[in-house]
Short mmCIF file of C-alpha atoms (C1' of nucleotides) in Angstrom, two decimals:
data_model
loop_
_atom_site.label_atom_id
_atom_site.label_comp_id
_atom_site.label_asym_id
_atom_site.label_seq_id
_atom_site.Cartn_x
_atom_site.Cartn_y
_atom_site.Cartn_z
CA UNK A 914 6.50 -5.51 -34.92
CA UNK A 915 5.87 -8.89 -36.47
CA UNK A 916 3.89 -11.55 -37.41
CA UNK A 917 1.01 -13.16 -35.39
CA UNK A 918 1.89 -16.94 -34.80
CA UNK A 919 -0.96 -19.22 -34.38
CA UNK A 920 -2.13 -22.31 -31.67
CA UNK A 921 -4.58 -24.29 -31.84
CA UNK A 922 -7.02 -23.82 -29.16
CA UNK A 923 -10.42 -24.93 -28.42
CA UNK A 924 -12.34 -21.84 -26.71
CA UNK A 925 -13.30 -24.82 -24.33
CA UNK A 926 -10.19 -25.01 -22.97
CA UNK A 927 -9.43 -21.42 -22.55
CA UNK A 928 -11.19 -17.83 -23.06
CA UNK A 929 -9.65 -15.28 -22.80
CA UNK A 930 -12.63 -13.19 -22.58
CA UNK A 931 -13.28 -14.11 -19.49
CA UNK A 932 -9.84 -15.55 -17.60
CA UNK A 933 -7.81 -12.27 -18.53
CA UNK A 934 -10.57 -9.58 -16.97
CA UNK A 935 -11.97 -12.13 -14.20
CA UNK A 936 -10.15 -10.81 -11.20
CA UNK A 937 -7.26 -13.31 -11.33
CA UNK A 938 -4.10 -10.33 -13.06
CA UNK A 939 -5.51 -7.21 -13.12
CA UNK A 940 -2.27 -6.15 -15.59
CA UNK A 941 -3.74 -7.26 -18.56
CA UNK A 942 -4.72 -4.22 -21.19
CA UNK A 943 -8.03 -5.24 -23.19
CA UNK A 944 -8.22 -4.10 -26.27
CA UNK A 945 -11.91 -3.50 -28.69
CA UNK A 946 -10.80 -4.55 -31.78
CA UNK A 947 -12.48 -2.04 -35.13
CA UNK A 948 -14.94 -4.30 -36.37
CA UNK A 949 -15.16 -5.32 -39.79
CA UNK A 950 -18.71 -4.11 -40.41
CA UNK A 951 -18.52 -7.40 -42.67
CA UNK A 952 -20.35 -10.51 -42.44
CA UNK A 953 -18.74 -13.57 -44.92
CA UNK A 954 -21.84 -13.59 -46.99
CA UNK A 955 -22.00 -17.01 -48.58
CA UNK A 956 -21.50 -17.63 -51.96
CA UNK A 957 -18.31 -15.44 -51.79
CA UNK A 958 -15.75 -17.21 -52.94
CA UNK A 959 -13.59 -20.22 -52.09
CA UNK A 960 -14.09 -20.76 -47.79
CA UNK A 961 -12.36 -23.75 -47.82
CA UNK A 962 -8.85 -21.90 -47.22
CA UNK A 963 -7.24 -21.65 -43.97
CA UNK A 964 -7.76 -17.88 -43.55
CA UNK A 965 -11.72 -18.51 -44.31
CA UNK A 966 -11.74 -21.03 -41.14
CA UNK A 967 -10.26 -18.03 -39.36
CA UNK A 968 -12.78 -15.87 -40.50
CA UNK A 969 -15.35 -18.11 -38.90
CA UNK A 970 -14.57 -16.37 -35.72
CA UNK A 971 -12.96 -13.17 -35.94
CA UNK A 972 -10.96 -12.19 -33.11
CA UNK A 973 -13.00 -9.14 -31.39
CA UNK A 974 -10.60 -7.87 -28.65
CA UNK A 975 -6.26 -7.78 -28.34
CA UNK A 976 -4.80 -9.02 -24.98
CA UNK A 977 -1.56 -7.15 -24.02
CA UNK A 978 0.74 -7.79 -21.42
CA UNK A 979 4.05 -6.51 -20.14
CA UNK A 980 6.73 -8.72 -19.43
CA UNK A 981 10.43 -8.17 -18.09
CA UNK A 982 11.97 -8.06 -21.72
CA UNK A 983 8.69 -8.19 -24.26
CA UNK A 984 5.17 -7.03 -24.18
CA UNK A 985 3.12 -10.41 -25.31
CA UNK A 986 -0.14 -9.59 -27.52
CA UNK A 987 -2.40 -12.20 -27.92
CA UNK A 988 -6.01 -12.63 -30.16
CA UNK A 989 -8.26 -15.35 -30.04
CA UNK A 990 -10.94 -16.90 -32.97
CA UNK A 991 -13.41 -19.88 -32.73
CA UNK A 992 -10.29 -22.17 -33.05
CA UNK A 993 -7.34 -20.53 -32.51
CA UNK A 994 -5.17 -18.26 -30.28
CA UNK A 995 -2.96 -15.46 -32.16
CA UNK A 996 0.15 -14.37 -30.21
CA UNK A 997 2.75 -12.53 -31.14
CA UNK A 998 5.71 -10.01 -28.89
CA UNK A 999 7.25 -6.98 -29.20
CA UNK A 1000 10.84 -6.33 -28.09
CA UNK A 1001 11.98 -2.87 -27.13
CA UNK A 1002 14.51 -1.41 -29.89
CA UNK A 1003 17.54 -3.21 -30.48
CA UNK A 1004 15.26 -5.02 -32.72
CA UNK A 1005 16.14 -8.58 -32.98
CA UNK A 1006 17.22 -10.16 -36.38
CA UNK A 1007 14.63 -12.45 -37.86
CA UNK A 1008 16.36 -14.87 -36.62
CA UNK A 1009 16.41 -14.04 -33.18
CA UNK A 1010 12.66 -12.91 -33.22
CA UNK A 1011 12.02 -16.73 -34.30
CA UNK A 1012 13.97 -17.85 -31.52
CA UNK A 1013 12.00 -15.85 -29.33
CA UNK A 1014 8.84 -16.06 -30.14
CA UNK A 1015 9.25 -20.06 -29.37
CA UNK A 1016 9.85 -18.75 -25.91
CA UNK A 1017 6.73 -17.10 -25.97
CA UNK A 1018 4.94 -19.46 -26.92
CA UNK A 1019 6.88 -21.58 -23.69
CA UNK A 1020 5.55 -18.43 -21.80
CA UNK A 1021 2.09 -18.94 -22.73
CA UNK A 1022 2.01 -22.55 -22.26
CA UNK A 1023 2.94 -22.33 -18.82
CA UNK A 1024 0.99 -19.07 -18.13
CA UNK A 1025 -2.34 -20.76 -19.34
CA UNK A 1026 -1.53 -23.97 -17.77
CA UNK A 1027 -2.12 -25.72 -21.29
CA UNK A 1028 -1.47 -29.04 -19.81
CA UNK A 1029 -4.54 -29.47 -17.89
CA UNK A 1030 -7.06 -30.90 -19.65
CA UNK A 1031 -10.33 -28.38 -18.74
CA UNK A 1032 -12.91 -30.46 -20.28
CA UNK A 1033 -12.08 -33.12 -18.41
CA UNK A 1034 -12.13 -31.37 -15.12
CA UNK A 1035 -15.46 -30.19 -16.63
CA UNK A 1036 -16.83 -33.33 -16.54
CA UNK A 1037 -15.39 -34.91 -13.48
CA UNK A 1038 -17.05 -31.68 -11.47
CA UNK A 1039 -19.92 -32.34 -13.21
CA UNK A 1040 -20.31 -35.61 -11.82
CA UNK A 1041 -20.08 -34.57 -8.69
CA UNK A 1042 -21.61 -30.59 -8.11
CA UNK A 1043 -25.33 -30.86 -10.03
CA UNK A 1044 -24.88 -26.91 -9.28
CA UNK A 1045 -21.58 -27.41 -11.74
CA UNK A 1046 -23.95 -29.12 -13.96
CA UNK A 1047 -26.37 -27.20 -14.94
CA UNK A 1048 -24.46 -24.00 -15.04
CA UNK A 1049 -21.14 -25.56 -16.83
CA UNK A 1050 -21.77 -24.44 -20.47
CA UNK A 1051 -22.12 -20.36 -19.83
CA UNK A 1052 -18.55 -20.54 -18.58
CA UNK A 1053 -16.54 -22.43 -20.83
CA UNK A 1054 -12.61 -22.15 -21.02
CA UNK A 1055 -12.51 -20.79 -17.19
CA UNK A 1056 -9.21 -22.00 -15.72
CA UNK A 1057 -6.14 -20.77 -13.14
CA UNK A 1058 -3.39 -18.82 -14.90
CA UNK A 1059 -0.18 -19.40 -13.52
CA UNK A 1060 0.96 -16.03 -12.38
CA UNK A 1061 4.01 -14.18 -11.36
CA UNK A 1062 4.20 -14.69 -7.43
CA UNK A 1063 5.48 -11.55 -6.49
CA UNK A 1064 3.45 -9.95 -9.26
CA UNK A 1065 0.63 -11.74 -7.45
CA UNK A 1066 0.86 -11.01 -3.78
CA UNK A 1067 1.01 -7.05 -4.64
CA UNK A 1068 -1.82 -7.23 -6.75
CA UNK A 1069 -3.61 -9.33 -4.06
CA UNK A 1070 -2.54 -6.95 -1.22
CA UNK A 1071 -4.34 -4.36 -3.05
CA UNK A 1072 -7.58 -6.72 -3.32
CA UNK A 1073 -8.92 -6.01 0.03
CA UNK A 1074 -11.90 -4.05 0.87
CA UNK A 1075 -11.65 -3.30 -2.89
CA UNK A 1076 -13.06 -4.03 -6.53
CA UNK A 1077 -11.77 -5.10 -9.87
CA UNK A 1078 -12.00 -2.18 -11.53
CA UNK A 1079 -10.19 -0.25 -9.38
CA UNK A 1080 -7.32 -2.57 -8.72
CA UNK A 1081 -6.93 -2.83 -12.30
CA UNK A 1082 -6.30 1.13 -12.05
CA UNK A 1083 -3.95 0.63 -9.06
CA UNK A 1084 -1.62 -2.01 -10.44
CA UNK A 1085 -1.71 -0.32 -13.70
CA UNK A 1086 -0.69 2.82 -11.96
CA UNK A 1087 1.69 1.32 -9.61
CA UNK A 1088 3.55 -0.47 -12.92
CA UNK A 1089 3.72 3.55 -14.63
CA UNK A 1090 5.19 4.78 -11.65
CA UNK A 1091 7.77 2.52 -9.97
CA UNK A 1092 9.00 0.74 -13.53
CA UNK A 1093 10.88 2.32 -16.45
CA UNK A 1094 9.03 2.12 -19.74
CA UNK A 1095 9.81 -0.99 -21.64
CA UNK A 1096 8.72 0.47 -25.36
CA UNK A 1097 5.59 1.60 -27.03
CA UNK A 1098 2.78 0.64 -29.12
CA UNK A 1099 0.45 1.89 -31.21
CA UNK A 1100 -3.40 1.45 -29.82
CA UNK A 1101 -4.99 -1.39 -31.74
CA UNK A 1102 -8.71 0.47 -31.20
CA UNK A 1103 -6.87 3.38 -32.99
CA UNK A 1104 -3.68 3.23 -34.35
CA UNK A 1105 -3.08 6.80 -34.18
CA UNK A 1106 -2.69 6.58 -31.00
CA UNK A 1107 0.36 4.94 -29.08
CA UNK A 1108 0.75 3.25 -25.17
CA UNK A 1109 3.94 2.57 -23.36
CA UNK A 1110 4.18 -0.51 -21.56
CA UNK A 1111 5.68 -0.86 -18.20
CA UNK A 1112 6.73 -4.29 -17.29
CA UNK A 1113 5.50 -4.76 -13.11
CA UNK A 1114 8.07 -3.65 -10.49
CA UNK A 1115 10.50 -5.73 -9.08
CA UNK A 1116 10.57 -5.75 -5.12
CA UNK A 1117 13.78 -3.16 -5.03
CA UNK A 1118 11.85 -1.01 -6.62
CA UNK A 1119 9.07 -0.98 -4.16
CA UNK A 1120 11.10 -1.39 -0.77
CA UNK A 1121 12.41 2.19 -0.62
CA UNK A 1122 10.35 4.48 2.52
CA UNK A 1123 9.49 7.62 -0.01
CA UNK A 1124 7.67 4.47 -1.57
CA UNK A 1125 4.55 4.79 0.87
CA UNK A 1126 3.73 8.38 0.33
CA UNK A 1127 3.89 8.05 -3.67
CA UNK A 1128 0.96 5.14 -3.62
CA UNK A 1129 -0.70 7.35 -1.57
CA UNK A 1130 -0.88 9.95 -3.75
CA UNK A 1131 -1.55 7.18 -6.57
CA UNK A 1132 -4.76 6.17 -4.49
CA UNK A 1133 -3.66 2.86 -2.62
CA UNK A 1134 -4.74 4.02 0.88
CA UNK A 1135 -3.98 1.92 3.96
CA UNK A 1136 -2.48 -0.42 1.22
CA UNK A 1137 0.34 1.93 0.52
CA UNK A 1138 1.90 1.38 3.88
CA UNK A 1139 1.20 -2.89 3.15
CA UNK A 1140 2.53 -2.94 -0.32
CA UNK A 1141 6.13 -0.75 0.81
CA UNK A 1142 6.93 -2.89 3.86
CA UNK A 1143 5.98 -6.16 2.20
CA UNK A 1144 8.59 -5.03 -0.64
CA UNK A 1145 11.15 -4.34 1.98
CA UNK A 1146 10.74 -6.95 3.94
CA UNK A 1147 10.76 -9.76 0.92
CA UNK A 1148 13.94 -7.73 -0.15
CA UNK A 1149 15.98 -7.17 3.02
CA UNK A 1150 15.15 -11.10 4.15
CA UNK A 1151 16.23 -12.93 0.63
CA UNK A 1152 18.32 -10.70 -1.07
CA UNK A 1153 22.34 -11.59 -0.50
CA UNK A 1154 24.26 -10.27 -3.17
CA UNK A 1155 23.61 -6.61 -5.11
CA UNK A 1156 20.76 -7.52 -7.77
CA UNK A 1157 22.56 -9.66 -10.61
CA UNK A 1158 21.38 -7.71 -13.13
CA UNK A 1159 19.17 -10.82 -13.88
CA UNK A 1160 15.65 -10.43 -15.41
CA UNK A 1161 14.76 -11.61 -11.82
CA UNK A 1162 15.65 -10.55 -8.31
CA UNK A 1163 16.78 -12.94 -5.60
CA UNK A 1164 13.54 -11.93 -3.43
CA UNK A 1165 11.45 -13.09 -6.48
CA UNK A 1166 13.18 -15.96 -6.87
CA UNK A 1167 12.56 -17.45 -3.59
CA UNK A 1168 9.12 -16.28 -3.34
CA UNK A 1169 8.62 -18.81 -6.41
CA UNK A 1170 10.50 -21.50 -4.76
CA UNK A 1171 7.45 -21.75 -2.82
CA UNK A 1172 5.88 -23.07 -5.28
CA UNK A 1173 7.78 -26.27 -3.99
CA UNK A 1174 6.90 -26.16 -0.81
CA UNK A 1175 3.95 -27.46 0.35
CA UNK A 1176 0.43 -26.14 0.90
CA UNK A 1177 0.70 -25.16 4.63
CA UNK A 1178 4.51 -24.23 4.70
CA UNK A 1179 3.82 -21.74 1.53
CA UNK A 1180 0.74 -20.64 3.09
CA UNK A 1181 2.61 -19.94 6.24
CA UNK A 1182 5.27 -17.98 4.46
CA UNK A 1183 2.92 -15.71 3.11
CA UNK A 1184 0.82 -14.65 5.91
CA UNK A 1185 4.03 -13.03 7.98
CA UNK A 1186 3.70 -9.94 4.97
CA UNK A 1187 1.51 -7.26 5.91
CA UNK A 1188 -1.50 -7.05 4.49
CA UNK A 1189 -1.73 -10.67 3.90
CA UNK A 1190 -4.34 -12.56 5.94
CA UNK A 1191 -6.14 -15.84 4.95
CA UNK A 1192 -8.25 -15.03 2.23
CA UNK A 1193 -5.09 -12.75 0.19
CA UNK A 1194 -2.81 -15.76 0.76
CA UNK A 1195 -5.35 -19.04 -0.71
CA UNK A 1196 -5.23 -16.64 -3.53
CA UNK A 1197 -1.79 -16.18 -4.04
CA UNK A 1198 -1.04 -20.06 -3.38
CA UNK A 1199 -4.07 -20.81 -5.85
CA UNK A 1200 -3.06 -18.22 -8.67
CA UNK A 1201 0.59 -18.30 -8.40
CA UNK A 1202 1.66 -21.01 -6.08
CA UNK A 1203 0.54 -24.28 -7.91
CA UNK A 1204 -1.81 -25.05 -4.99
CA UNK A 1205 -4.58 -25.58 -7.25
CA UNK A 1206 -6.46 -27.54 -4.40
CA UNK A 1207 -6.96 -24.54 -2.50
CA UNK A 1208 -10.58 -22.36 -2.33
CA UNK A 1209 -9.93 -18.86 -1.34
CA UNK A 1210 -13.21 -17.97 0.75
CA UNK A 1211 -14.50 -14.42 -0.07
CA UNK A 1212 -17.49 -13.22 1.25
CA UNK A 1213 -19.38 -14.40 -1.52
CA UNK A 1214 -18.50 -17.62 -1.72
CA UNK A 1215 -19.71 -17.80 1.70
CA UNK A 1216 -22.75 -16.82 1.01
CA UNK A 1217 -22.70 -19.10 -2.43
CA UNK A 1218 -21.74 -22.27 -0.31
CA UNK A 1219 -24.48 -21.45 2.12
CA UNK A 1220 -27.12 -20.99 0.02
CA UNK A 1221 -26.34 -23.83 -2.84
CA UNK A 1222 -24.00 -25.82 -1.21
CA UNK A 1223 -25.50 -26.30 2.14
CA UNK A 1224 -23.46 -24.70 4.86
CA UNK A 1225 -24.80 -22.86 7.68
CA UNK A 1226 -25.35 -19.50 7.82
CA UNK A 1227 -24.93 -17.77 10.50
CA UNK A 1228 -26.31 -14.28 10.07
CA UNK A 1229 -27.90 -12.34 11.55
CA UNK A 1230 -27.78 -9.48 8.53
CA UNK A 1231 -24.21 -9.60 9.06
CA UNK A 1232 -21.76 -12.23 9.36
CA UNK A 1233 -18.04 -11.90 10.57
CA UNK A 1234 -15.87 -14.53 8.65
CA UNK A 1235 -14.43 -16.36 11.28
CA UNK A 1236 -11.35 -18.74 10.74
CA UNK A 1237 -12.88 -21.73 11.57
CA UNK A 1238 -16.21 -20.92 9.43
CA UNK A 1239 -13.36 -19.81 6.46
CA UNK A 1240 -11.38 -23.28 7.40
CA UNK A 1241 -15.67 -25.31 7.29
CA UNK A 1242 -16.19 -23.70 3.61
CA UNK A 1243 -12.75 -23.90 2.18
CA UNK A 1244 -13.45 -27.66 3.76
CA UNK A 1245 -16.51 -28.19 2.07
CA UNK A 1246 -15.89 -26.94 -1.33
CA UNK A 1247 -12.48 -28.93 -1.28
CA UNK A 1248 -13.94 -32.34 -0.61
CA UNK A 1249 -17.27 -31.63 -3.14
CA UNK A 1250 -14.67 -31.03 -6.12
CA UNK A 1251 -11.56 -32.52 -5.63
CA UNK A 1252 -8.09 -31.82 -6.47
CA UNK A 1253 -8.69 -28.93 -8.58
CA UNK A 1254 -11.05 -27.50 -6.11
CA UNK A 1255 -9.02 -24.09 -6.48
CA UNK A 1256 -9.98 -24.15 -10.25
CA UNK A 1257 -13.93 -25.05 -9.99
CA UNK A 1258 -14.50 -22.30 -7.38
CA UNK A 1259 -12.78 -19.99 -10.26
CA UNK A 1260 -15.00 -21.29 -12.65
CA UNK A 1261 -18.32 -20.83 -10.47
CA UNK A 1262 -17.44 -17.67 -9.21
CA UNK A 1263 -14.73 -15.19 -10.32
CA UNK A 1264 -16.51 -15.08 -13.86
CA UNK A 1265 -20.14 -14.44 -13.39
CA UNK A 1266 -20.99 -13.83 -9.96
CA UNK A 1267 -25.37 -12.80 -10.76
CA UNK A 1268 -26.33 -15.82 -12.22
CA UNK A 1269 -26.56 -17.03 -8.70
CA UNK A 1270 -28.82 -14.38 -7.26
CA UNK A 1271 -31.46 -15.88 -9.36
CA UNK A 1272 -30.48 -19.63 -8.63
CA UNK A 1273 -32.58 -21.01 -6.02
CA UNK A 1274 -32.21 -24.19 -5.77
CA UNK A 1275 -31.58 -26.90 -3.70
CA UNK A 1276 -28.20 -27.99 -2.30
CA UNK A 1277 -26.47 -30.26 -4.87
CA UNK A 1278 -25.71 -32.77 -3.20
CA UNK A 1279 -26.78 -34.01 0.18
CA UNK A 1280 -24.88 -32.02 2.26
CA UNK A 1281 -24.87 -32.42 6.09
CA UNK A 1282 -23.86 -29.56 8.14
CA UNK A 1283 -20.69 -30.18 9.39
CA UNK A 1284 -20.71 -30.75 13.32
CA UNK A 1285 -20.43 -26.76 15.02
CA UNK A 1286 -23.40 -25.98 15.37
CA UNK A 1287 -23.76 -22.09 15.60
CA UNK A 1288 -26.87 -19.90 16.06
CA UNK A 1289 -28.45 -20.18 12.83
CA UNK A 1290 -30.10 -17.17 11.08
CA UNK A 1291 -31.18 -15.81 8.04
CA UNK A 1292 -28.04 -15.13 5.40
CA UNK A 1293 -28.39 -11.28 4.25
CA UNK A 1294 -25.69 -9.22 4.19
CA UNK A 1295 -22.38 -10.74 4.66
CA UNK A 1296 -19.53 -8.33 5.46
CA UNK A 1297 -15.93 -9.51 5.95
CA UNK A 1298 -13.97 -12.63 5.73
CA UNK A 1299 -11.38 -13.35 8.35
CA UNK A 1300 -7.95 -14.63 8.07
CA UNK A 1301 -5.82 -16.85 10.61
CA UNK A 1302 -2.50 -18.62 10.63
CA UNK A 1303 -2.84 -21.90 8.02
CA UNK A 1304 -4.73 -25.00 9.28
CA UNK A 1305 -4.41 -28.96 8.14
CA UNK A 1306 -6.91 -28.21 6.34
CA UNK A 1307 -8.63 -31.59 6.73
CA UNK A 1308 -10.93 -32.37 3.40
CA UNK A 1309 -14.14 -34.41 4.61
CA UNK A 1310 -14.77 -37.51 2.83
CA UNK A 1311 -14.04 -36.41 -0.80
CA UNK A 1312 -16.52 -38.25 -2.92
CA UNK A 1313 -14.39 -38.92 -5.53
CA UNK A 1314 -10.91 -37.57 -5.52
CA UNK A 1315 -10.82 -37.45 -9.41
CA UNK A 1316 -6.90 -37.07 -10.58
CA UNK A 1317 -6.77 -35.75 -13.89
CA UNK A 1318 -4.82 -36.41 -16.24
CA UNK A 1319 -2.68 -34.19 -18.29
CA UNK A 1320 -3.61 -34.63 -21.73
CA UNK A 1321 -2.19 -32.50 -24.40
CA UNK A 1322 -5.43 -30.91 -25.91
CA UNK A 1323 -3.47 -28.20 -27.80
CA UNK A 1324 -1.88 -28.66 -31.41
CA UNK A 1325 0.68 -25.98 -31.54
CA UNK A 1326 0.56 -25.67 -35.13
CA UNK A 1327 2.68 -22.44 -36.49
CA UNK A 1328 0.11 -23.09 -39.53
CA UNK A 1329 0.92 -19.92 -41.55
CA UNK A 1330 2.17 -16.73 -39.91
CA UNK A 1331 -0.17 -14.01 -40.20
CA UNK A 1332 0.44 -10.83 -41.34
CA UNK A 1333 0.72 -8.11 -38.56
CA UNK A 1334 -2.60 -7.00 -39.37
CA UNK A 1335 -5.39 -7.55 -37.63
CA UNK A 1336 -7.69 -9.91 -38.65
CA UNK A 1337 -10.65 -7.82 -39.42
CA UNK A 1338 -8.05 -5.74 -41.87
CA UNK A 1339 -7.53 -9.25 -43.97
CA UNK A 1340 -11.18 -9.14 -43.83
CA UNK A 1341 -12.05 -5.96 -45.39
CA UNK A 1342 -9.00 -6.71 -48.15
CA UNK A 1343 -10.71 -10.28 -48.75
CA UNK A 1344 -13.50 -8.80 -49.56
CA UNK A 1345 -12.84 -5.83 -51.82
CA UNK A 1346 -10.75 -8.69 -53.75
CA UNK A 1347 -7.68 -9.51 -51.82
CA UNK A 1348 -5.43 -6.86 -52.72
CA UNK A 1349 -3.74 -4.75 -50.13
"C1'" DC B 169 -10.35 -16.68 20.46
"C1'" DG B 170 -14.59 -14.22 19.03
"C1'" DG B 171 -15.96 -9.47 18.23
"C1'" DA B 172 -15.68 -4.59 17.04
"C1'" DC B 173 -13.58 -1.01 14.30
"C1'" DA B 174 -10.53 1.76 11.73
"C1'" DC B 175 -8.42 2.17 7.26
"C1'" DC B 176 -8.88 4.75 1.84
"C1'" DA B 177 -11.10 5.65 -2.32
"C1'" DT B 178 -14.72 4.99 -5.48
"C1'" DG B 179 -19.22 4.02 -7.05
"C1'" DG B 180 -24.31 3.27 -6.18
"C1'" DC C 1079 -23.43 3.65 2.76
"C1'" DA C 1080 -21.17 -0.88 1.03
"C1'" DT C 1081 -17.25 -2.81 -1.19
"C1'" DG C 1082 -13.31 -10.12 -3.46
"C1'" DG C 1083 -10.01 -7.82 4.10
"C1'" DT C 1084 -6.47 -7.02 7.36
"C1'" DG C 1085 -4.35 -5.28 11.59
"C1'" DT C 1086 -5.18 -4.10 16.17
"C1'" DC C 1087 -7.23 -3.63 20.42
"C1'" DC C 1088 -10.39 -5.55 23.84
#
DNA sequence: CGGACACCATGG
DNA sequence: CATGGTGTCC
């Protein structure tokens, strides 16, 4: 394979600990790297070199991912993200894999959302969430990925009545099954060892009838059923011409065009696939859609928002999710932190959920019950969350609609290329005197 | 339109 | 027996 290129990236800005295994793309392989059972004892050596400033945070785990044509890898140290591809075998010339390996780093650019500035949105919610506050610093680098719609809205089908772990096992599955291999690699944990990578399946691929009764077998359920007629139906109603041979189909291509559309036409869209109800579809148009204002409303957010956040609960040990209490939360939440609403609630809640359960405090900010009045009861146990053709969505007063600004945070810097190697190898060299 | 329930598999 | 819901039937 190749050469490891390097970015400069503040861990602030984005962790991929915690964004690529937080429940927004369960595709992701996660990779323990072998850990140099070293420790840069001082007084060894010149630090002061560019690989020593590396060494200040070794890279612990490999990120893979399959894409249509490569498989990206990625790494990540106190200051900077490693990335590198692999191409299946008509290995490019050096001078093609230069060529592409700009376009992954376009890729992962766009994927992370580099743009947006996530310190600053740190410190605008901050200003305004004194829950945000206090809990800001234990999840640093927390922000949307900009995901592959149709990608998206299978993996999100699957989501219901469901948990990460086993989605990751279902889309992982799903990707073995219905796509062709795209190449193999050997297992960074243990190199003797080698995975094939499947990039995700393109809606053709899924829309066929024999397709149900395979993801049964596979473990999808009543999803099965959900996942094959979505496929179909995204296929048979935007496909024109025989598939173009393109690294994307029609169907996929439209779905994305959404992206263009606005909140409540894309949201619209996407609820007339089965298996897509409210909650499934904020999360598409949040993770995939560029509707970063949006606050999907599980059921525990709800019972977050009404315990911190001030919102009524009504419970009674259980609580059905009813569209207009999804529409008073996804309200709420909204106006308290802005225009990237969609990305706080990410922040607060798809990383570490249990930090809450010992959180009793006081609403942040003085929030009033908003006027429908229910029977108020003790919040327990909270069951479903409902889902219901869009709504305007009216935000209450927002406080203070903070825009932020795009500032350019990351130097891409192709300082040196690393070696393929993993870091912890140039450790162990470094230290028995820098010879291979 | 609010409420009840089935749906499927896995883990506590 | 509950789970990061949705579809369907009252």
């Amino acid at each position: 394979m190749a050469l490891f290129q390097q970015l400069r990236v503040s861990p602030a800005q984005v962790s991929l600990a915690a964004v690529l295994k937080c429940g927004q793309s369960f595709r992701w392989s996660i990779f323990p790297l072998p850990t140099p059972e070293t420790k840069p004892e001082a007084g060894q050596g010149s630090l002061d070199t560019p690989l020593a400033d590396a060494l200040k945070g070794v890279p612990t785990h490999e990120y893979r991912l399959c894409l249509k044509d490569r498989v990206v890898c990625l790494q990540q140290s106190s200051d900077t993200l490693f990335y590198r591809s692999a191409f299946p075998d008509p290995q490019p010339s050096p001078a093609q894999r230069a060529e592409k390996e700009v376009e992954t780093l376009a890729w992962i650019r766009d994927y992370f959302q580099m743009d947006v500035d996530l310190e600053d949105l740190y410190a605008q919610w901050a200003l305004q969430d004194k829950v945000f506050a206090k809990f800001q610093d234990r999840f640093k680098g927390i922000r949307i990925l900009r995901q592959d719609p149709w990608e998206n809205l299978v993996s999100f089908i699957c989501s219901s009545n469901n948990n990460i772990s086993r989605i990751t096992k279902m889309v992982h599955n799903l990707c073995k099954q219905f796509s062709p291999p795209l190449l193999s690699l050997p297992d960074p944990s243990d190199p003797s060892q080698t995975n094939t990578y499947h990039p995700f399946p393109p809606p053709s691929l899924l829309a066929t009838p024999d397709v149900t009764g395979t993801l049964r077998t596979l473990g999808f359920g009543y999803r099965a059923d959900y996942i094959q007629r979505t496929a179909k139906m995204l296929f048979d109603t935007h496909t024109a011409a025989p598939l173009s041979s393109g690294l994307r189909e029609p169907s996929e291509v439209w779905l994305s065009g959404l992206r263009l559309q606005d909140t409540s036409k894309a949201r619209e869209e996407l609820l007339k696939f089965v298996g897509v109800g409210r909650k499934v579809a904020d999360c598409i148009l949040l993770m995939s859609l560029d509707k970063k204002e949006v606050v999907p409303v599980d059921t525990h957010v709800y019972q977050i928002a009404v315990k911190h956040y001030g919102l009524k609960g009504s419970s009674g040990g259980k609580v059905t999710m009813t569209p207009k209490l999804y529409d008073e939360v996804n309200a709420r939440l909204q106006s308290l932190w802005g225009d990237y609403a969609g990305w706080a609630h990410s922040v607060l809640f798809t990383a570490d959920l249990k930090i809450f359960s010992t959180y009793g405090l006081e609403s942040s900010s003085p929030v009033k019950v908003q006027s429908t009045s229910k029977k108020a009861k003790k919040a327990k146990a909270i069951t479903a969350v409902m889902g219901e053709p869009m709504s305007p969505l009216t935000p209450l007063p927002s406080p203070t609609q903070t825009p932020v600004k795009r500032k350019l945070e990351v130097v891409e810097t192709v300082l040196e290329t690393t070696e393929l190697t993993t870091l912890a190898e140039r450790i162990k060299r470094r230290k028995r005197g820098g010879k291979p």
